[in-house]
Tab-separated table of C-alpha atoms in Angstrom:
chain	number	residue	atom	x	y	z
A	1	MET	CA	84.057	70.599	77.153
A	2	GLU	CA	87.886	71.564	76.207
A	3	LEU	CA	90.003	73.960	77.892
A	4	ARG	CA	91.062	75.984	74.824
A	5	VAL	CA	87.032	76.328	74.265
A	6	LEU	CA	86.790	78.330	77.501
A	7	GLN	CA	89.714	80.528	77.247
A	8	TYR	CA	88.623	81.535	73.936
A	9	PHE	CA	85.014	82.001	75.854
A	10	LEU	CA	86.228	84.097	79.273
A	11	ALA	CA	88.150	86.092	76.345
A	12	VAL	CA	84.085	86.816	74.680
A	13	ALA	CA	82.934	87.455	78.321
A	14	ARG	CA	86.330	89.476	79.508
A	15	GLU	CA	85.928	91.754	75.596
A	16	GLN	CA	82.361	92.466	75.389
A	17	SER	CA	82.665	91.485	71.560
A	18	ILE	CA	83.778	88.543	69.498
A	19	VAL	CA	85.320	91.117	67.356
A	20	ARG	CA	88.297	92.491	70.102
A	21	ALA	CA	88.268	88.780	71.681
A	22	ALA	CA	89.319	87.422	68.170
A	23	GLN	CA	91.541	89.843	67.887
A	24	SER	CA	93.390	89.719	71.492
A	25	LEU	CA	93.316	85.553	70.873
A	26	HIS	CA	94.517	86.217	67.675
A	27	LEU	CA	91.925	83.845	65.451
A	28	SER	CA	89.771	84.647	62.946
A	29	GLN	CA	86.520	86.294	63.925
A	30	PRO	CA	84.371	83.097	62.403
A	31	THR	CA	86.559	80.756	63.730
A	32	LEU	CA	85.645	82.448	67.586
A	33	SER	CA	82.172	82.305	66.061
A	34	THR	CA	81.924	79.343	65.795
A	35	GLN	CA	83.915	77.751	68.531
A	36	ILE	CA	80.618	79.535	70.614
A	37	LYS	CA	78.717	78.186	68.412
A	38	ALA	CA	79.578	74.403	69.386
A	39	LEU	CA	80.220	75.058	72.782
A	40	GLU	CA	76.544	76.514	73.326
A	41	GLU	CA	74.674	73.172	71.554
A	42	GLU	CA	77.569	71.011	73.455
A	43	LEU	CA	75.597	72.343	76.558
A	44	GLY	CA	72.261	73.240	75.554
A	45	LYS	CA	71.830	76.637	76.294
A	46	GLN	CA	72.469	79.909	74.893
A	47	LEU	CA	75.188	81.935	76.182
A	48	LEU	CA	75.463	85.104	74.626
A	49	ILE	CA	73.508	87.811	73.949
A	50	ARG	CA	73.840	89.201	70.584
A	51	GLY	CA	73.494	92.702	69.801
A	52	THR	CA	71.599	93.979	67.109
A	53	LYS	CA	72.769	94.971	63.478
A	54	GLY	CA	75.026	97.320	63.675
A	55	SER	CA	76.530	96.669	67.295
A	56	ARG	CA	79.268	94.115	67.792
A	57	LYS	CA	78.138	94.325	71.503
A	58	VAL	CA	77.422	90.763	73.536
A	59	MET	CA	76.207	89.816	76.857
A	60	LEU	CA	75.843	86.702	78.464
A	61	THR	CA	72.922	85.349	78.805
A	62	GLU	CA	71.843	83.872	82.616
A	63	GLU	CA	74.003	80.137	82.141
A	64	GLY	CA	76.991	81.964	80.201
A	65	MET	CA	77.463	84.192	82.987
A	66	ILE	CA	77.006	80.777	86.101
A	67	LEU	CA	79.535	78.768	83.259
A	68	ARG	CA	81.901	82.751	82.707
A	69	LYS	CA	82.338	81.408	87.118
A	70	ARG	CA	83.166	78.549	86.811
A	71	ALA	CA	85.074	78.419	83.907
A	72	GLU	CA	87.089	80.645	85.937
A	73	GLU	CA	88.054	78.813	88.213
A	74	ILE	CA	88.458	75.591	86.255
A	75	LEU	CA	91.264	77.549	84.202
A	76	ASN	CA	92.661	78.257	88.241
A	77	LEU	CA	92.838	74.746	89.508
A	78	VAL	CA	94.191	74.025	85.850
A	79	ARG	CA	96.863	76.429	86.081
A	80	LYS	CA	97.824	75.584	89.971
A	81	ALA	CA	98.402	72.111	88.680
A	82	GLU	CA	100.718	72.701	86.347
A	83	GLN	CA	102.707	74.646	88.588
A	84	GLU	CA	102.781	71.910	91.131
A	85	ILE	CA	103.310	68.974	88.670
A	86	THR	CA	106.132	70.996	86.772
A	87	LEU	CA	107.886	72.216	89.975
A	88	SER	CA	107.603	69.315	91.532
A	89	ASP	CA	111.094	68.553	91.349
A	90	GLN	CA	113.323	70.778	91.158
A	91	VAL	CA	113.807	73.864	93.499
A	92	ILE	CA	111.378	75.220	95.891
A	93	VAL	CA	108.964	77.099	93.919
A	94	GLY	CA	105.627	77.994	93.589
A	95	ASP	CA	102.567	79.450	95.144
A	96	VAL	CA	100.740	79.407	98.943
A	97	TYR	CA	96.818	79.610	98.438
A	98	ILE	CA	95.985	81.054	102.309
A	99	GLY	CA	91.927	81.974	102.325
A	100	ALA	CA	91.151	84.113	105.842
A	101	GLY	CA	88.080	86.688	107.416
A	102	GLU	CA	90.118	90.065	108.860
A	103	THR	CA	91.821	89.817	111.957
A	104	ASP	CA	95.330	90.475	112.996
A	105	ALA	CA	96.644	86.795	113.206
A	106	ILE	CA	97.623	87.479	109.891
A	107	ARG	CA	100.116	89.175	111.582
A	108	PHE	CA	102.078	85.265	111.913
A	109	ILE	CA	101.085	83.808	108.610
A	110	ALA	CA	103.057	86.664	107.986
A	111	ARG	CA	106.094	85.872	109.870
A	112	ALA	CA	105.443	82.396	109.004
A	113	ALA	CA	106.284	83.487	105.567
A	114	LYS	CA	108.882	85.698	106.064
A	115	ALA	CA	111.430	83.483	108.071
A	116	LEU	CA	110.744	81.100	105.241
A	117	TYR	CA	112.160	83.749	102.034
A	118	GLN	CA	115.501	83.075	103.698
A	119	ASP	CA	115.322	80.284	102.831
A	120	TYR	CA	112.949	79.225	99.976
A	121	PRO	CA	112.633	82.801	98.631
A	122	GLY	CA	110.804	81.369	94.809
A	123	ILE	CA	107.580	80.970	96.827
A	124	HIS	CA	104.692	83.457	97.110
A	125	TYR	CA	101.792	84.001	98.383
A	126	HIS	CA	98.280	84.880	98.566
A	127	ILE	CA	95.577	86.169	100.298
A	128	ALA	CA	91.411	85.765	99.646
A	129	SER	CA	89.939	87.456	102.575
A	130	GLY	CA	85.923	86.577	103.051
A	131	ASN	CA	84.150	85.187	105.612
A	132	ALA	CA	84.192	81.485	107.238
A	133	GLU	CA	81.780	80.624	104.142
A	134	PHE	CA	83.651	82.400	100.988
A	135	VAL	CA	87.043	80.056	102.949
A	136	THR	CA	85.167	76.604	103.313
A	137	GLU	CA	83.790	77.047	99.803
A	138	GLN	CA	86.407	78.244	98.111
A	139	LEU	CA	88.762	75.149	100.088
A	140	ASP	CA	86.337	72.957	98.734
A	141	LYS	CA	86.684	73.400	94.972
A	142	GLY	CA	90.548	73.490	95.692
A	143	LEU	CA	91.466	77.393	94.688
A	144	ILE	CA	92.475	77.874	98.364
A	145	ASP	CA	95.734	75.304	99.883
A	146	PHE	CA	94.388	77.230	103.760
A	147	GLY	CA	92.041	78.855	105.270
A	148	MET	CA	91.345	80.777	108.600
A	149	ILE	CA	88.450	80.605	110.101
A	150	PHE	CA	86.599	82.021	113.735
A	151	GLY	CA	85.322	79.150	115.624
A	152	SER	CA	84.286	75.471	114.952
A	153	VAL	CA	84.974	73.022	112.566
A	154	ASP	CA	83.746	70.171	110.278
A	155	HIS	CA	86.518	67.673	112.220
A	156	THR	CA	84.846	64.780	108.871
A	157	LYS	CA	86.094	67.416	105.689
A	158	TYR	CA	88.878	69.756	107.747
A	159	ASN	CA	91.948	68.792	109.297
A	160	SER	CA	93.160	72.088	111.400
A	161	ILE	CA	95.411	73.219	113.653
A	162	GLU	CA	93.829	75.623	116.337
A	163	MET	CA	95.633	78.428	116.930
A	164	PRO	CA	96.792	80.007	120.576
A	165	PHE	CA	95.243	83.336	120.271
A	166	LYS	CA	91.620	84.738	120.439
A	167	ASP	CA	90.338	87.764	118.706
A	168	VAL	CA	87.700	89.501	120.534
A	169	LEU	CA	84.916	91.383	120.029
A	170	GLY	CA	82.975	94.863	120.729
A	171	VAL	CA	82.500	98.168	119.090
A	172	LEU	CA	83.636	100.270	116.619
A	173	MET	CA	82.920	104.315	117.250
A	174	ARG	CA	83.182	107.524	116.772
A	175	LYS	CA	85.057	109.262	119.585
A	176	ASP	CA	82.453	112.540	119.751
A	177	SER	CA	80.183	109.509	120.231
A	178	PRO	CA	78.216	109.137	123.533
A	179	LEU	CA	79.546	105.060	124.456
A	180	ALA	CA	82.970	106.662	123.540
A	181	GLN	CA	83.460	107.968	127.362
A	182	ASN	CA	82.763	104.159	128.914
A	183	GLU	CA	85.622	101.243	129.324
A	184	SER	CA	83.457	98.368	127.649
A	185	VAL	CA	80.030	98.000	126.020
A	186	ALA	CA	77.252	96.383	127.661
A	187	PRO	CA	74.916	95.246	126.120
A	188	GLU	CA	71.782	97.684	126.912
A	189	ASP	CA	73.962	100.424	125.779
A	190	LEU	CA	73.602	99.375	122.172
A	191	TRP	CA	69.889	98.308	122.481
A	192	ASP	CA	68.489	101.851	120.854
A	193	LYS	CA	71.465	102.598	118.968
A	194	PRO	CA	71.880	102.026	114.894
A	195	LEU	CA	74.579	98.676	114.292
A	196	ILE	CA	76.272	98.252	111.736
A	197	ILE	CA	76.610	94.119	111.720
A	198	PRO	CA	78.807	91.760	110.114
A	199	SER	CA	76.511	89.653	107.288
A	200	GLN	CA	78.176	86.551	107.938
A	201	TYR	CA	74.954	84.206	110.169
A	202	ASP	CA	77.459	82.492	112.458
A	203	ALA	CA	77.957	86.114	113.933
A	204	ASN	CA	75.404	86.733	114.316
A	205	SER	CA	74.056	84.222	116.445
A	206	ILE	CA	77.167	85.511	118.507
A	207	LEU	CA	75.611	88.469	118.379
A	208	SER	CA	71.906	87.676	119.313
A	209	ALA	CA	73.117	85.423	122.678
A	210	TRP	CA	75.402	87.838	123.779
A	211	ILE	CA	72.732	91.045	123.422
A	212	LYS	CA	69.983	88.984	124.790
A	213	ARG	CA	67.948	90.094	121.527
A	214	GLU	CA	66.708	88.572	118.387
A	215	ILE	CA	68.323	91.046	115.440
A	216	SER	CA	65.256	91.524	114.339
A	217	GLU	CA	64.224	93.176	117.729
A	218	LEU	CA	67.437	95.930	116.375
A	219	GLU	CA	68.228	98.694	114.879
A	220	VAL	CA	70.689	97.864	112.306
A	221	VAL	CA	71.143	100.411	109.580
A	222	ALA	CA	73.503	97.896	107.667
A	223	THR	CA	75.636	95.440	107.184
A	224	TYR	CA	79.385	94.123	105.942
A	225	ASN	CA	82.044	91.299	105.292
A	226	LEU	CA	85.056	93.910	105.097
A	227	LEU	CA	85.189	96.300	108.464
A	228	PHE	CA	87.044	98.532	107.042
A	229	ASN	CA	83.794	98.797	104.901
A	230	ALA	CA	82.012	99.383	108.248
A	231	SER	CA	84.904	101.545	109.528
A	232	LEU	CA	84.006	104.361	106.943
A	233	MET	CA	80.247	104.187	107.373
A	234	VAL	CA	81.191	104.884	111.128
A	235	GLU	CA	83.496	107.713	110.371
A	236	GLU	CA	80.447	109.071	108.467
A	237	GLY	CA	77.886	108.870	111.328
A	238	LEU	CA	75.880	106.010	110.172
A	239	GLY	CA	75.956	103.925	113.705
A	240	TYR	CA	78.051	101.381	115.511
A	241	ALA	CA	79.715	98.550	114.221
A	242	ILE	CA	80.312	94.938	116.293
A	243	GLY	CA	83.513	93.466	115.193
A	244	PHE	CA	87.376	92.035	116.104
A	245	ASP	CA	90.091	94.280	116.874
A	246	LYS	CA	93.216	95.734	115.718
A	247	ILE	CA	91.538	95.133	112.081
A	248	ILE	CA	90.646	98.804	112.238
A	249	HIS	CA	93.122	101.293	113.572
A	250	THR	CA	92.107	103.674	116.210
A	251	SER	CA	94.678	106.214	116.287
A	252	CYS	CA	95.361	109.079	118.745
A	253	LYS	CA	95.311	111.451	115.597
A	254	GLY	CA	92.208	109.230	114.251
A	255	SER	CA	88.653	109.484	114.769
A	256	LEU	CA	87.489	106.418	115.938
A	257	CYS	CA	87.964	104.162	119.101
A	258	PHE	CA	87.094	100.531	120.082
A	259	ARG	CA	85.714	99.718	122.870
A	260	PRO	CA	85.185	95.774	123.827
A	261	LEU	CA	82.314	94.386	124.571
A	262	ALA	CA	81.052	93.140	128.497
A	263	PRO	CA	81.249	90.762	129.190
A	264	ARG	CA	83.738	89.683	127.139
A	265	GLU	CA	83.533	88.290	123.868
A	266	GLU	CA	86.669	86.218	121.998
A	267	GLN	CA	86.423	83.990	119.016
A	268	SER	CA	89.301	81.501	118.864
A	269	MET	CA	90.496	80.226	115.563
A	270	SER	CA	91.604	77.974	113.480
A	271	ILE	CA	94.283	76.965	110.477
A	272	ILE	CA	92.097	74.285	108.530
A	273	TRP	CA	92.888	72.571	105.038
A	274	LYS	CA	91.080	69.275	103.581
A	275	LYS	CA	91.534	66.012	104.973
A	276	TYR	CA	93.331	63.582	102.735
A	277	GLN	CA	94.764	66.323	100.871
A	278	VAL	CA	97.734	65.878	98.830
A	279	PHE	CA	100.473	68.968	99.507
A	280	SER	CA	102.546	70.590	96.596
A	281	LYS	CA	106.222	71.235	98.441
A	282	THR	CA	105.903	75.300	98.686
A	283	SER	CA	102.360	74.213	100.505
A	284	GLU	CA	104.316	71.177	102.980
A	285	LYS	CA	107.310	73.732	103.239
A	286	PHE	CA	104.702	76.867	104.752
A	287	MET	CA	103.121	74.118	106.737
A	288	GLU	CA	106.181	73.248	108.354
A	289	LYS	CA	107.576	76.884	109.658
A	290	ILE	CA	103.434	77.058	110.947
A	291	ARG	CA	103.746	74.035	113.220
A	292	GLU	CA	107.365	74.977	113.565
A	293	LEU	CA	106.801	78.430	114.866
A	294	LEU	CA	103.796	77.338	117.107
A	295	VAL	CA	105.893	75.144	118.963
A	296	GLU	CA	108.283	78.189	119.807
A	297	GLY	CA	105.256	79.531	121.474
A	298	GLU	CA	105.374	82.722	118.954
A	299	GLU	CA	102.629	84.744	120.074
A	300	LEU	CA	101.524	88.198	118.604
């Protein structure tokens, strides 16, 4: 399977047309069709559903959708490797890829990046947001250099640095809701309330232990991956969202407020990377700056 052919396949998937894909690739239509057909024969699977006579639109089969996802990952890795090797003996210019959940600790990453910018303006940062499962999956595939996750770390797979600050769990609610009068939220306050909770398993295990109920016993009206989306549901009166503080700004003029859980629930976080990982020069400089700020006692 050649990288060139994978690029051809992705062009067809993007354009949903062999004709348009051929034009974008500056190839003849018969040449592109032959290449895609050869790829299907090599894999022993049909990748495209060709349109009926008179329709030039093509669709991906289930196998085609799997290949599109993997092809994008493969080509991203190739581009990343090319950049690292090409720039290895030159000035420090390149990219740092970071995966992180929603957390105010991104400010720490931003401060490290800003401090590095003074000496290395050619370093660029790419943040991919998602839960711990997403972050570790991206890390395992080599699509990111570092991850920032909450909770425990699998030290058989990853090296880590524990961050010296924690995120506080609480409830995001409308200011006109009954619980907004409280300074904090107790478990029994939520037993009969419509809840919007994180979709990841670990977060809900913590919630279940704190609230003293199984998730199935609660009135869960929605789940979320990104708290911003959950905050819009809260604004519309759908329910109470459980999440971390400082992600959604609850100013005096806004309609939302945040109340911490009681007893207090905090989550520690760590920066992780794969064991035995060979860093690019840009990634090395970034990690050096992270360690330097931690030694200096940088706070959020």
